[in-house]
Coordinates of C-alpha atoms in Angstrom, one line a residue:
M1253 CA -149.5 80.3 -50.0
S1254 CA -148.1 77.5 -52.1
E1255 CA -144.6 78.7 -51.5
L1256 CA -145.2 78.7 -47.7
L1257 CA -146.7 75.2 -47.9
R1258 CA -143.7 73.9 -49.9
K1259 CA -141.3 75.4 -47.3
S1260 CA -143.3 73.9 -44.5
V1261 CA -143.3 70.5 -46.1
R1262 CA -139.5 70.7 -46.7
W1263 CA -138.9 71.8 -43.1
A1264 CA -141.2 69.0 -41.7
A1265 CA -139.4 66.4 -43.7
F1266 CA -136.0 67.7 -42.7
I1267 CA -136.8 68.0 -39.0
G1268 CA -138.4 64.6 -39.0
F1269 CA -135.2 63.1 -40.3
V1270 CA -133.1 65.1 -37.8
T1271 CA -135.4 64.0 -34.9
A1272 CA -135.1 60.3 -35.9
L1273 CA -131.3 60.6 -36.0
M1274 CA -131.0 62.5 -32.7
A1275 CA -133.4 60.1 -31.0
M1276 CA -131.2 57.1 -32.0
V1277 CA -128.0 58.8 -30.9
M1278 CA -129.4 60.0 -27.6
T1279 CA -131.0 56.6 -26.9
V1280 CA -127.7 54.9 -27.5
V1281 CA -125.8 57.3 -25.3
S1282 CA -128.4 57.2 -22.4
T1283 CA -128.5 53.4 -22.6
A1284 CA -124.7 53.2 -22.4
L1285 CA -124.7 55.6 -19.4
L1286 CA -127.3 53.6 -17.6
N1287 CA -125.7 50.3 -18.2
G1288 CA -124.4 48.9 -14.9
V1289 CA -125.1 52.2 -13.1
S1290 CA -126.8 52.2 -9.6
W1291 CA -130.3 53.5 -9.2
S1292 CA -129.0 56.7 -7.7
G1293 CA -126.7 57.3 -10.7
G1294 CA -129.6 56.5 -13.0
L1295 CA -131.8 58.9 -11.2
L1296 CA -129.2 61.6 -11.7
V1297 CA -129.1 60.9 -15.5
V1298 CA -133.0 61.2 -15.5
L1299 CA -132.8 64.6 -13.8
V1300 CA -130.2 65.8 -16.3
I1301 CA -132.5 64.8 -19.2
V1302 CA -135.4 66.6 -17.5
A1303 CA -133.2 69.7 -17.1
I1304 CA -132.2 69.6 -20.8
N1305 CA -135.8 69.4 -21.7
V1306 CA -136.7 72.4 -19.5
V1307 CA -133.8 74.5 -20.8
F1308 CA -134.6 74.0 -24.5
D1309 CA -138.3 74.6 -23.7
M1310 CA -137.2 78.0 -22.3
L1311 CA -135.2 78.8 -25.4
G1312 CA -138.1 77.9 -27.7
T1313 CA -140.5 80.1 -25.7
A1314 CA -138.1 83.0 -25.6
A1315 CA -137.7 82.8 -29.4
A1316 CA -141.5 83.0 -29.8
A1317 CA -141.8 85.9 -27.3
G1318 CA -138.8 87.9 -28.3
T1319 CA -138.8 91.1 -30.5
E1320 CA -136.3 91.9 -33.2
R1321 CA -136.2 95.7 -33.0
P1322 CA -133.8 96.1 -30.0
F1323 CA -131.1 94.1 -31.8
H1324 CA -131.0 96.3 -34.9
A1325 CA -129.0 99.0 -33.2
M1326 CA -126.7 96.4 -31.7
A1327 CA -126.2 94.8 -35.1
A1328 CA -125.3 98.2 -36.6
K1329 CA -122.6 98.6 -34.0
K1330 CA -121.4 95.1 -34.8
V1331 CA -122.1 93.7 -31.3
P1332 CA -121.2 90.0 -31.3
G1333 CA -124.3 87.9 -31.3
A1334 CA -126.8 90.6 -32.4
R1335 CA -127.1 89.4 -36.0
H1336 CA -127.5 85.9 -34.8
A1337 CA -130.2 86.9 -32.4
I1338 CA -132.0 88.6 -35.3
A1339 CA -131.7 85.5 -37.4
I1340 CA -133.2 83.4 -34.6
L1341 CA -136.1 85.7 -34.1
R1342 CA -136.8 85.8 -37.9
R1343 CA -137.0 82.0 -37.8
A1344 CA -138.7 81.7 -34.5
D1345 CA -141.2 79.1 -35.8
Q1346 CA -138.4 76.7 -36.8
F1347 CA -136.3 77.4 -33.8
S1348 CA -139.2 76.9 -31.4
N1349 CA -140.2 73.8 -33.2
F1350 CA -136.7 72.3 -32.8
C1351 CA -136.4 73.3 -29.1
N1352 CA -139.9 72.6 -27.9
D1353 CA -141.0 69.7 -30.0
V1354 CA -137.9 67.9 -31.2
I1355 CA -135.8 68.1 -28.1
G1356 CA -138.8 68.1 -25.8
D1357 CA -140.3 64.9 -27.3
I1358 CA -136.9 63.1 -27.4
C1359 CA -136.1 64.0 -23.8
G1360 CA -139.6 62.8 -22.8
I1361 CA -139.2 59.4 -24.5
I1362 CA -135.6 58.9 -23.2
S1363 CA -136.5 60.0 -19.6
G1364 CA -139.3 57.4 -19.6
A1365 CA -136.9 54.7 -20.8
A1366 CA -134.3 55.8 -18.2
A1367 CA -136.9 55.7 -15.5
F1368 CA -137.8 52.1 -16.4
A1369 CA -134.1 51.2 -16.0
V1370 CA -133.9 53.0 -12.6
V1371 CA -136.9 51.2 -11.3
G1372 CA -135.3 47.9 -12.2
S1373 CA -132.2 48.8 -10.2
L1374 CA -134.4 50.0 -7.3
V1375 CA -136.3 46.8 -7.1
M1376 CA -133.0 44.8 -7.1
D1377 CA -131.3 47.0 -4.4
V1378 CA -134.2 48.2 -2.2
G1379 CA -137.0 45.7 -3.0
G1380 CA -140.7 46.4 -3.1
D1381 CA -143.3 46.1 -5.8
R1382 CA -142.2 47.2 -9.3
T1383 CA -145.6 48.7 -10.2
V1384 CA -145.5 50.9 -7.2
W1385 CA -142.0 52.2 -8.0
D1386 CA -143.0 52.7 -11.6
V1387 CA -146.0 54.8 -10.7
F1388 CA -144.1 56.8 -8.1
L1389 CA -141.1 57.6 -10.3
V1390 CA -143.2 58.5 -13.3
S1391 CA -145.3 60.8 -11.1
V1392 CA -142.2 62.5 -9.7
I1393 CA -140.6 63.0 -13.1
S1394 CA -143.9 64.4 -14.6
A1395 CA -144.3 66.8 -11.7
L1396 CA -140.7 68.0 -12.0
T1397 CA -140.9 68.4 -15.7
V1398 CA -144.2 70.3 -15.7
G1399 CA -143.3 72.5 -12.7
W1400 CA -139.9 73.4 -14.0
K1401 CA -141.3 74.2 -17.5
A1402 CA -144.0 76.4 -15.9
L1403 CA -141.2 78.4 -14.1
G1404 CA -139.1 78.4 -17.2
K1405 CA -141.9 79.8 -19.4
T1406 CA -142.5 82.6 -17.0
L1407 CA -138.8 83.6 -17.1
S1408 CA -138.6 83.1 -20.9
I1409 CA -141.5 85.4 -21.6
H1410 CA -140.3 88.2 -19.3
Y1411 CA -136.6 87.9 -20.3
A1412 CA -137.0 86.8 -23.9
N1413 CA -134.6 89.2 -25.5
P1414 CA -131.7 88.7 -23.0
I1415 CA -132.1 84.9 -23.3
I1416 CA -132.0 85.0 -27.1
F1417 CA -129.0 87.4 -27.0
Q1418 CA -127.1 84.9 -25.0
V1419 CA -127.9 82.2 -27.6
G1420 CA -126.9 84.6 -30.3
K1421 CA -123.5 85.1 -28.6
L1422 CA -123.1 81.4 -28.4
F1423 CA -123.8 81.0 -32.1
F1424 CA -121.4 83.8 -32.9
F1425 CA -118.7 82.1 -30.8
L1426 CA -119.2 78.8 -32.6
E1427 CA -119.1 80.4 -36.0
D1428 CA -116.3 82.8 -35.3
K1429 CA -113.9 80.7 -33.3
L1430 CA -114.8 77.1 -34.3
H1431 CA -116.2 77.8 -37.8
I1432 CA -119.4 75.9 -36.9
R1433 CA -122.5 77.6 -38.4
L1434 CA -125.7 76.4 -36.8
F1435 CA -127.8 79.4 -38.1
N1436 CA -127.4 81.6 -41.1
A1437 CA -127.2 85.1 -39.7
K1438 CA -127.1 86.9 -43.1
N1439 CA -130.0 88.9 -44.2
N1440 CA -131.5 87.1 -47.2
R1441 CA -134.1 89.7 -48.0
K1442 CA -133.8 90.9 -51.5
R1443 CA -135.0 94.2 -52.9
K1444 CA -137.5 93.7 -55.6
R1445 CA -138.2 96.2 -58.2
K1446 CA -141.8 96.9 -59.1
R1447 CA -142.8 95.7 -62.6
G1448 CA -143.0 98.4 -65.2
V1449 CA -140.7 100.7 -63.1
S1450 CA -137.3 101.5 -64.5
R1451 CA -134.6 103.9 -63.6
A1452 CA -134.6 107.3 -65.3
P1453 CA -131.6 107.9 -67.6
R1454 CA -128.8 109.9 -66.1
K1455 CA -128.6 113.6 -67.2
N1456 CA -125.3 114.7 -68.6

């Protein structure tokens, strides 16, 4: 229990730092993209952010719903991506936390800020009351996000293993071709001997 708590605290501290770093980077990038862009271009950026949110939510849901067993035979045959898929499923809690919570929350915050910039451009180009545009655009973004996520979760639950296999193949390609390791695919399970049990001496 204490070991599990220590690992959880370590992961929480690490993912908190990563979230802050990614939020800063994505905020700077989205601000630069929206700077001087028309309201239609800004709206396109908002839709892209919403799409990213939905895709990562699907990946997190698939990791939580997937099963490890079908990939063992594939890994024994050294099918590219199978070991990585197993690694993802064995760390489904961390993978889901990153995809659903980290990326999801960051995309939600940035899409709200981007929508605010789009409304400013709309008021300047089209006119009208800013409050009305704010309420309308936020409602549309919320509806799209929730609706697309509902559809994505259904697909992720029913096709969890094929989705995770595709992610595993992507991780394999990054590691094999570009030498970028995002996930440790090695089996870290160690065989433990029982206390008081020793090997019998060999007979000559």
